[in-house]
Tab-separated table of C-alpha atoms in Angstrom:
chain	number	residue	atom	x	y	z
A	11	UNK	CA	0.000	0.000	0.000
A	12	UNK	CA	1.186	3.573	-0.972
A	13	UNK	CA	0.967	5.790	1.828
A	14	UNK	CA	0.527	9.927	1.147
A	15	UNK	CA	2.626	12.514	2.957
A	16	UNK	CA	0.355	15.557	2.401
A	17	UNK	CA	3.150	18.474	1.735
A	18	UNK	CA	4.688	20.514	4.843
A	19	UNK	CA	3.547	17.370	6.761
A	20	UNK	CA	5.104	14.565	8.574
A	21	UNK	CA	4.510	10.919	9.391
A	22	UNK	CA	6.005	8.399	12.405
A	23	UNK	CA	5.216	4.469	11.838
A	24	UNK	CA	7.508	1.132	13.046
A	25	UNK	CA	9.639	-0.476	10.431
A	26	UNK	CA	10.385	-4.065	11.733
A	27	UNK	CA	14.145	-5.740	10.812
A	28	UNK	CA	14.214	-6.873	7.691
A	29	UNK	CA	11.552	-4.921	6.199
A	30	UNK	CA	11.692	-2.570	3.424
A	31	UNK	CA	11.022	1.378	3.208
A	32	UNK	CA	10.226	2.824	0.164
A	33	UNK	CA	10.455	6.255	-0.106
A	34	UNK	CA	8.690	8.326	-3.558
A	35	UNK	CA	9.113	11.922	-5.163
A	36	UNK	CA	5.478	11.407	-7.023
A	37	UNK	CA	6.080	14.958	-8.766
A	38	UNK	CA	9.635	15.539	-8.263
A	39	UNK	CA	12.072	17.977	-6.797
A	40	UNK	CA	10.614	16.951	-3.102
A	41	UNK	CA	12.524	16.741	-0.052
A	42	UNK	CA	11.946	14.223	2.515
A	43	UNK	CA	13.626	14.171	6.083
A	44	UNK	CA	14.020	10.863	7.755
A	45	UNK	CA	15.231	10.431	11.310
A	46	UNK	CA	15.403	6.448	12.783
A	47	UNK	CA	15.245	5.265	16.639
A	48	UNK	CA	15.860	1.959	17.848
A	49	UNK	CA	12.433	0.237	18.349
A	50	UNK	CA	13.999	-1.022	22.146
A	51	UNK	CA	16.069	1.778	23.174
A	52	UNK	CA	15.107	5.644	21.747
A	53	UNK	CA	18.260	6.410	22.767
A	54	UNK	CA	19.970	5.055	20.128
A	55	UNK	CA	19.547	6.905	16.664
A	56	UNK	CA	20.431	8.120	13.258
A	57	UNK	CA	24.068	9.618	13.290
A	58	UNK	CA	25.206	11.582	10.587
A	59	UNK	CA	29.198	11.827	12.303
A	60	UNK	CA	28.831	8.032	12.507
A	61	UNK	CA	27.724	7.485	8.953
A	62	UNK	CA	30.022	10.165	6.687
A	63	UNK	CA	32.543	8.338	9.377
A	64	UNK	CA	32.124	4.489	8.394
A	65	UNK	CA	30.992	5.010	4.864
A	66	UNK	CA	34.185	7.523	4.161
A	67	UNK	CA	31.792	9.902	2.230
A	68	UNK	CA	29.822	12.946	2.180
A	69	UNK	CA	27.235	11.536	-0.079
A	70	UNK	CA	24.905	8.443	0.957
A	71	UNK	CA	23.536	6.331	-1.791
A	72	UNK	CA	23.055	2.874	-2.731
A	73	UNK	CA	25.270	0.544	-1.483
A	74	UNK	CA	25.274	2.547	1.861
A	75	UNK	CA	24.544	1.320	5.349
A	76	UNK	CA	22.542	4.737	7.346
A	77	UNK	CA	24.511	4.163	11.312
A	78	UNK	CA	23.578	4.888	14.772
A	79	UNK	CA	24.916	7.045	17.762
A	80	UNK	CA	26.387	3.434	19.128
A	81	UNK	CA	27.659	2.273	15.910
A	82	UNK	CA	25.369	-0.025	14.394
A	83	UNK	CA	23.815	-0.764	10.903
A	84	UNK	CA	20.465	0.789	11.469
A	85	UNK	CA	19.133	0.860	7.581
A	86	UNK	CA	20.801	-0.353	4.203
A	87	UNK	CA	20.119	1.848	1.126
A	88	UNK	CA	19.077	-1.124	-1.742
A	89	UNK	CA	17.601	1.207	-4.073
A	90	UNK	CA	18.757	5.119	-5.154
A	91	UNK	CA	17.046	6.280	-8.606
A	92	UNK	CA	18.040	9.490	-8.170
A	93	UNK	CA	21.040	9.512	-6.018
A	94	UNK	CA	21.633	12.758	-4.787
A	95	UNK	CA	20.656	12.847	-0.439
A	96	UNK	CA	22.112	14.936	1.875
A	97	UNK	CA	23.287	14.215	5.347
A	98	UNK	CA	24.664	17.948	6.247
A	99	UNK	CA	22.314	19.762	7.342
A	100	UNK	CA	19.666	19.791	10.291
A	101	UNK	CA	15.941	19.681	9.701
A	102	UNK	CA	14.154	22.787	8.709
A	103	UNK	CA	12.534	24.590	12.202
A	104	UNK	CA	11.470	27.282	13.162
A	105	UNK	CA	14.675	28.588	13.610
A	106	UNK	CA	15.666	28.370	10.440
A	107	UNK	CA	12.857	30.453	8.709
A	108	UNK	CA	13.539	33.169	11.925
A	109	UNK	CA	17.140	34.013	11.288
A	110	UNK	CA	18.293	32.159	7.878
A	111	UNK	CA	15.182	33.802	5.929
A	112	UNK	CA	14.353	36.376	8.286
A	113	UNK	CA	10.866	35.097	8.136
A	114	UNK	CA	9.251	36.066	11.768
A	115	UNK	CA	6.007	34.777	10.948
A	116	UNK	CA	5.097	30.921	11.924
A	117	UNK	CA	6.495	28.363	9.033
A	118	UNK	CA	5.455	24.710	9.207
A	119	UNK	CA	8.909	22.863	8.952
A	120	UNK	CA	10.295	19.398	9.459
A	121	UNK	CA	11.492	20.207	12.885
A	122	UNK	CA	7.917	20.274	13.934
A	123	UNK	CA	6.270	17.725	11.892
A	124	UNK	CA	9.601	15.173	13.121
A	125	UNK	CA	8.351	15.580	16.787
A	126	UNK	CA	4.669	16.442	16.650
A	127	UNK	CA	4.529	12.777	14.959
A	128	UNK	CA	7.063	11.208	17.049
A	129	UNK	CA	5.478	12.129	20.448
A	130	UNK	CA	3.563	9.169	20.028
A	131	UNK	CA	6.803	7.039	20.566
A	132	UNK	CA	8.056	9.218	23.389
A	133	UNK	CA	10.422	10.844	21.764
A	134	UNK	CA	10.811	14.489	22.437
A	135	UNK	CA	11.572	17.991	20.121
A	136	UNK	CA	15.772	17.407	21.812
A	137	UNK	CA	15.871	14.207	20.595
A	138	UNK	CA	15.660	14.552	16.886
A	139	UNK	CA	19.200	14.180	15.281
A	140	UNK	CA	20.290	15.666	12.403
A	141	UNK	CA	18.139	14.064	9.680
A	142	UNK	CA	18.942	12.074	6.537
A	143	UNK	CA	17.744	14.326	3.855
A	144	UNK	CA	16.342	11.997	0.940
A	145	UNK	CA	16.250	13.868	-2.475
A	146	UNK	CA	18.096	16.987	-1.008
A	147	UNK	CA	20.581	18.449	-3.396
A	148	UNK	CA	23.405	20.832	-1.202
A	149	UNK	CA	26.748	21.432	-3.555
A	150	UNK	CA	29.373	22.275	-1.507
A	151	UNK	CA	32.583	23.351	-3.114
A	152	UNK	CA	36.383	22.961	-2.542
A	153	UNK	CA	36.440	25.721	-0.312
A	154	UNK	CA	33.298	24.106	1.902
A	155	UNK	CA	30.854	26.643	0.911
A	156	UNK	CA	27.450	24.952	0.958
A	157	UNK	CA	24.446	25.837	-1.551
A	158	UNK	CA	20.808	24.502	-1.215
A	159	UNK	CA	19.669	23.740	-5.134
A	160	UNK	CA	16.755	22.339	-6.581
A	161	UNK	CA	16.495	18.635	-5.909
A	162	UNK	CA	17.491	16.448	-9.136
A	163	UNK	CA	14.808	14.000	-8.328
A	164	UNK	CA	12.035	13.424	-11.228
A	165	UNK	CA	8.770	12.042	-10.602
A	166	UNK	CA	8.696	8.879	-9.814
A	167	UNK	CA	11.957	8.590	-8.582
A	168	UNK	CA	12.368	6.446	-5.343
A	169	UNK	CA	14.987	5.147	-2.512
A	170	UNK	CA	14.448	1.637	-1.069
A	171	UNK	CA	15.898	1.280	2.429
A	172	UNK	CA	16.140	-1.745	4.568
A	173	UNK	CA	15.981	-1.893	8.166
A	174	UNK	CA	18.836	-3.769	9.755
A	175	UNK	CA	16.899	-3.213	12.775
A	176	UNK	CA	13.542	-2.885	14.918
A	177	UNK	CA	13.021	1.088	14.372
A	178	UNK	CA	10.708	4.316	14.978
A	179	UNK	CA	10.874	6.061	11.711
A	180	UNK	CA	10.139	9.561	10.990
A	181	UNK	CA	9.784	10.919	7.672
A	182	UNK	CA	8.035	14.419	6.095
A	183	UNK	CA	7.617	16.143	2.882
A	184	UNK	CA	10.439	18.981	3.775
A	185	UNK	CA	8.801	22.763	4.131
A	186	UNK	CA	11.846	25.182	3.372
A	187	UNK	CA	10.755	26.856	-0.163
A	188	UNK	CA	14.510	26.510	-1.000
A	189	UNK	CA	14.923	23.167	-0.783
A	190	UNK	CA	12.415	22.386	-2.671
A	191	UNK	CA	12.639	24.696	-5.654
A	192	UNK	CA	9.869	26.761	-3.959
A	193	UNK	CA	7.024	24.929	-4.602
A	194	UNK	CA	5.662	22.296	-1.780
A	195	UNK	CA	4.696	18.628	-2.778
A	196	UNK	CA	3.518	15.839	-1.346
A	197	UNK	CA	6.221	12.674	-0.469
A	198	UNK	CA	4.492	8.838	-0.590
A	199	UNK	CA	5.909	5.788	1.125
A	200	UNK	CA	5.812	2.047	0.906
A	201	UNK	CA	6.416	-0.557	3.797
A	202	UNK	CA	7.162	-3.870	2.357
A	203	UNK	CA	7.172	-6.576	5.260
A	204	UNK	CA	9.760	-9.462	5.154
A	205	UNK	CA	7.118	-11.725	7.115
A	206	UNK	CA	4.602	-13.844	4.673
B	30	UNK	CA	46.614	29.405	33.598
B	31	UNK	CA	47.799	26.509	30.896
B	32	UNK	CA	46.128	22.879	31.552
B	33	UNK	CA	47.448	20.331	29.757
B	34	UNK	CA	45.687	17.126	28.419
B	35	UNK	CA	48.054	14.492	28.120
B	36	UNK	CA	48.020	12.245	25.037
B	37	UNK	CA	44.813	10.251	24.141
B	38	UNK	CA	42.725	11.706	27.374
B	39	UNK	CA	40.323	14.405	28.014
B	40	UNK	CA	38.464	16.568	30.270
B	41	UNK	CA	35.497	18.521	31.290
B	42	UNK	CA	34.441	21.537	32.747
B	43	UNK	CA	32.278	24.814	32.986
B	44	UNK	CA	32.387	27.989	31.175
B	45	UNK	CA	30.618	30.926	31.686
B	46	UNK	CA	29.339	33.240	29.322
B	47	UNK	CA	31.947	35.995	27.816
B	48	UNK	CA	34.248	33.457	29.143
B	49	UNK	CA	37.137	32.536	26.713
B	50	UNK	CA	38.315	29.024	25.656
B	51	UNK	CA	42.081	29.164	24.387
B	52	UNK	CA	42.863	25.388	23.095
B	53	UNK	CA	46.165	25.104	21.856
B	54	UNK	CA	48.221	22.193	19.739
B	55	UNK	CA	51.312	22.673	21.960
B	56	UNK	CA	53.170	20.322	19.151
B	57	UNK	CA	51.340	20.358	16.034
B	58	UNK	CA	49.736	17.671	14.296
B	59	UNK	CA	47.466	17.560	17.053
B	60	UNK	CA	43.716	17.049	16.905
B	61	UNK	CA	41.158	18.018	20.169
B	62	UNK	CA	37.414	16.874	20.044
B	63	UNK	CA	35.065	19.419	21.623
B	64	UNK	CA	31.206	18.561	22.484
B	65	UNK	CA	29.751	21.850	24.231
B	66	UNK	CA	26.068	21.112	26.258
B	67	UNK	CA	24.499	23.919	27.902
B	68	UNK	CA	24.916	24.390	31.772
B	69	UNK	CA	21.416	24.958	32.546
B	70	UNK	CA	19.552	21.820	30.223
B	71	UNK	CA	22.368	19.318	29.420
B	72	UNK	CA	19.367	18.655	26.661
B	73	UNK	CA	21.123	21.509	24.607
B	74	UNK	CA	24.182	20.717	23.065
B	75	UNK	CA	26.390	21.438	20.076
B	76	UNK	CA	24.865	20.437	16.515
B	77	UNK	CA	26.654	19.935	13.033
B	78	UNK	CA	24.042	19.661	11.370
B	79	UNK	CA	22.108	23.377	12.555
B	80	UNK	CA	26.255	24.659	12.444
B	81	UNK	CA	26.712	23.958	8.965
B	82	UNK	CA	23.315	25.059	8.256
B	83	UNK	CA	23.361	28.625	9.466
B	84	UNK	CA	26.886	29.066	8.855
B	85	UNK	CA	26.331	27.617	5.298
B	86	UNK	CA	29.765	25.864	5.384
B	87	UNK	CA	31.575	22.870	6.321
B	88	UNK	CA	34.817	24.873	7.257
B	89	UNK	CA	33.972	26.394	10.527
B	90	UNK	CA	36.587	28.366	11.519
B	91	UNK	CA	37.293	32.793	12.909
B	92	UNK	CA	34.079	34.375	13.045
B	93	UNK	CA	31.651	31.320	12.314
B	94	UNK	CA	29.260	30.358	15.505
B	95	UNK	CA	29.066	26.659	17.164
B	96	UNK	CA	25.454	26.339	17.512
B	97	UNK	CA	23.229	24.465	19.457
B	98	UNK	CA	20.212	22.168	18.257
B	99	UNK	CA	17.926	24.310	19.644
B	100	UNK	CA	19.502	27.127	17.675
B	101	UNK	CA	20.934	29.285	19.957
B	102	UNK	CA	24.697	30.308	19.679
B	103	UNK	CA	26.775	28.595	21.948
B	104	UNK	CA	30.348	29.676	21.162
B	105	UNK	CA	31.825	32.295	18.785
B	106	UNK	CA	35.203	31.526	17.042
B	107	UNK	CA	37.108	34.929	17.700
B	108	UNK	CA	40.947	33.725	16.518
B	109	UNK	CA	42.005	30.142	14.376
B	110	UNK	CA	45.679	30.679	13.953
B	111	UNK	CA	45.467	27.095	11.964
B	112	UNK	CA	42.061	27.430	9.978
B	113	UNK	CA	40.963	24.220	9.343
B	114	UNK	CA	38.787	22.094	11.913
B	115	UNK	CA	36.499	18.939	11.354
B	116	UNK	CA	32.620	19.086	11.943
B	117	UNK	CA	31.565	15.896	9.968
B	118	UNK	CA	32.765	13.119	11.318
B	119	UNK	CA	31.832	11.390	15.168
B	120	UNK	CA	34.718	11.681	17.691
B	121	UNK	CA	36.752	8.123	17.443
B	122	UNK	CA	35.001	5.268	19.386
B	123	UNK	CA	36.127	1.821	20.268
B	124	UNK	CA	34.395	0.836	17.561
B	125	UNK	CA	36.191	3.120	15.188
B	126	UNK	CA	38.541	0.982	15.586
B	127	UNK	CA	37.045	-2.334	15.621
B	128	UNK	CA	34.690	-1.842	11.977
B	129	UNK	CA	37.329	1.126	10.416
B	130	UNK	CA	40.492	0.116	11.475
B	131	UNK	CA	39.621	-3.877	11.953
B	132	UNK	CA	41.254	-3.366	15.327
B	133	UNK	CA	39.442	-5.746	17.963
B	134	UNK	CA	41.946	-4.804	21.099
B	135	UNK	CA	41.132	-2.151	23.679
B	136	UNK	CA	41.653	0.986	22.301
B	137	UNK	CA	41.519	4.520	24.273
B	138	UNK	CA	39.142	7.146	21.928
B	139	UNK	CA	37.764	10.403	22.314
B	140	UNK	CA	33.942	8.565	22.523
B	141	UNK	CA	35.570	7.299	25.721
B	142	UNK	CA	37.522	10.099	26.990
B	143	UNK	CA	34.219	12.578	26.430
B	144	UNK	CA	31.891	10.219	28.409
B	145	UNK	CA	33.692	9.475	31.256
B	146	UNK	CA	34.884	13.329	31.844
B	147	UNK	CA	31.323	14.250	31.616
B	148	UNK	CA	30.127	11.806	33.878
B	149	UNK	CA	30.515	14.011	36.608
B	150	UNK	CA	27.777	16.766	35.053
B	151	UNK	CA	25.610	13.877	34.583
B	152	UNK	CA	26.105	13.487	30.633
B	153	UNK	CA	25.767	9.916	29.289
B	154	UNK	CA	27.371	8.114	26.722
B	155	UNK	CA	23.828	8.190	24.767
B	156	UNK	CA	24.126	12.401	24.909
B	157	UNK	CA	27.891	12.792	23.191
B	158	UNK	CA	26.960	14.643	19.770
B	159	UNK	CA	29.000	15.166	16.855
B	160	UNK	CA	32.512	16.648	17.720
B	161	UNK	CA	33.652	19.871	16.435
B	162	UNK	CA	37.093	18.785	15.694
B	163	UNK	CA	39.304	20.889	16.452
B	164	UNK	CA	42.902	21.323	14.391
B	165	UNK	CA	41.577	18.026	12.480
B	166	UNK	CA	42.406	17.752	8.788
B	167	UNK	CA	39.128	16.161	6.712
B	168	UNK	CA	39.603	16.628	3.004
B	169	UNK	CA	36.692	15.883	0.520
B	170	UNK	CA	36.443	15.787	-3.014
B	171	UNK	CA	33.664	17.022	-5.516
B	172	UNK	CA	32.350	13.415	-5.531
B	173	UNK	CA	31.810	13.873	-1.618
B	174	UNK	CA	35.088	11.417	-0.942
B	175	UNK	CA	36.199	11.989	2.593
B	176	UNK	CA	39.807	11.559	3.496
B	177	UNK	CA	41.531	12.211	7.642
B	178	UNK	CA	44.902	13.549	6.384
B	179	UNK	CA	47.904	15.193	8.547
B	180	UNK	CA	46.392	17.931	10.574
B	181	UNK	CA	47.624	21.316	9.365
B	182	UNK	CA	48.454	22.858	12.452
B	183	UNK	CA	51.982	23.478	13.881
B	184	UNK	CA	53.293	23.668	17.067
B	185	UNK	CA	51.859	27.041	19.028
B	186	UNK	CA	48.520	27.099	16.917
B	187	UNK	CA	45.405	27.595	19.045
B	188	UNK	CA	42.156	28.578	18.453
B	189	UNK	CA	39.815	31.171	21.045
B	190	UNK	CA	36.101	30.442	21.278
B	191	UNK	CA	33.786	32.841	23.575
B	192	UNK	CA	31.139	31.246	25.666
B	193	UNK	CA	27.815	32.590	24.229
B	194	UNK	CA	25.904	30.509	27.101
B	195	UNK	CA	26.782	28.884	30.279
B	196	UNK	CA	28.524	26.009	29.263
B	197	UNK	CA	29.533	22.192	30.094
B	198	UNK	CA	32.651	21.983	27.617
B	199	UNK	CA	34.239	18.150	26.994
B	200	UNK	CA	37.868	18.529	25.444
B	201	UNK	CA	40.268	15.435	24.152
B	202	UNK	CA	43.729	15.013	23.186
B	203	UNK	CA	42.356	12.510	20.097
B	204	UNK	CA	43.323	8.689	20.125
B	205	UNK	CA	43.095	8.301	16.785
B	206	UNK	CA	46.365	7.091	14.883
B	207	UNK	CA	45.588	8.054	11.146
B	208	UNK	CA	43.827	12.032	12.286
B	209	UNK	CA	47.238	12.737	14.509
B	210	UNK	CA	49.708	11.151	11.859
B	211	UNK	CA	50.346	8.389	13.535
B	212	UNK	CA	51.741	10.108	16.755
B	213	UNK	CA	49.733	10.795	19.975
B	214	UNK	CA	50.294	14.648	21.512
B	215	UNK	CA	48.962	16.545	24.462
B	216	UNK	CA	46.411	19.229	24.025
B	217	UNK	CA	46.450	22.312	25.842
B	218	UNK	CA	43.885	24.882	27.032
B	219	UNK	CA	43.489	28.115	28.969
B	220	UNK	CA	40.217	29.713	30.169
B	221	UNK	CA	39.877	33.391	30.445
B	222	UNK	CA	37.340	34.695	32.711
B	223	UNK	CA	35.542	37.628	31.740
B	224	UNK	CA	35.054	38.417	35.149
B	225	UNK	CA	37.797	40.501	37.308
């Protein structure tokens, strides 16, 4: 079953080991944050410093393993149609709007749509890590300057992850006009279950 | 006053705001890992991933903020006499060493040397964040290739950080053969009080 993240929204569902995540642009050039938590112990979660660590690059694509705080395999990337993620920069909050766009006024952003949907697991607004940021196209050049471009992703285009894992997914459809070549879309997801 | 941490330890201690953080690579070739929390909600603590997004760079170094994943500013980088610091990659962990380094003997790491020194302020192994590396030499390459070469930095270079909050600061000497080249130095520091 296809599953509908209504733009500048967010989702939080279980992913058992073994089981597959698919994650769709329908329309294209549509960002999707995804944070992970260890099913038996919220503690442990998504690292970016412990995945650009073990996987000896900036950019995550097939082939991939997505690591935890403690060092373990908490996702595989199997499938990457588009190829381009990034795993710099922190969710889009409230914050960022404020003093990045100078936008005082309220902004939905992934920040908020990470926890609001996550509450249900326990997990609270501090505990959201830096997020893996499916689609997201930041160039950064030799001399480390960073640039937020229009995702490459065409409709249709999809990443299949694996858990390696028990885990508490989060995942949106980003809200930061930037990052998403100013115009909001919806993301869609897939759960494929190991267990016949 | 000049504290010294001796090769492949660390510390931990307060700073208040307007305070001054001197940490110095007495030898060169010398990298320090740094993990800042604030004093009053240990919940607070140095992000990456909101670092790299407000200062829109990887290379943090003079003038650039570390900031906090709440957003707020926690230090300002007033002098870098070296330039180039790390703020992708997790502080070395025994199991650095173990999957990276197929090393499966005890092995002292910054992970380690953060955790224990915080301890005492009631930080857990669970709370240690990225590290902003300090002195620590991580090249990458347009196809996001990550490589830990030779730190840059000779002997006298230090770098001054102001305390924009009341801080819990957690400082190495790194245990990590390949970012030291292959020899392990002390680390020193001086705090400046802004209060007389």
């Amino acid at each position: 079953m296809v599953n509908t993240i209504e733009k500048q929204t967010g989702t939080a569902f279980q992913l058992k080991k073994g089981d597959t995540l698919k994650v769709i642009d329908p329309q294209g050039e549509q960002v999707s944050d995804m944070v992970l938590f260890n099913a038996d112990d919220k503690r442990e979660r998504i690292s970016s410093g412990k995945t650009l660590d073990f996987e000896n690059t900036i950019l995550i694509s097939k082939g991939h393993h997505l690591w935890s705080n403690r060092s373990h395999k908490m996702m595989e990337i199997l499938e990457d149609t588009n190829g381009r993620n990034d795993f710099l920069l922190a969710p889009c909050s409230p914050e960022t709007f404020q003093i990045l766009y100078n936008n005082p006024e309220y902004h939905p952003s992934c920040f908020e749509n990470l926890y609001t949907n996550l509450s249900a697991f326990g997990i609270e607004p501090d505990d959201i890590p830096t997020a893996f940021n499916i689609f997201m196209n930041v160039q950064f050049s030799a001399d480390g300057e960073l640039s937020v471009d229009p995702p490459k992703s065409k409709a249709g285009d999809y990443v299949v992850f694996e858990a390696k894992m028990d885990l508490i997914v989060g995942l949106t459809a980003c809200s930061a006009e930037q990052s998403n070549n100013y115009v909001f879309k919806p993301i869609q997801y897939e759960i494929i279950s190991s267990r016949h």
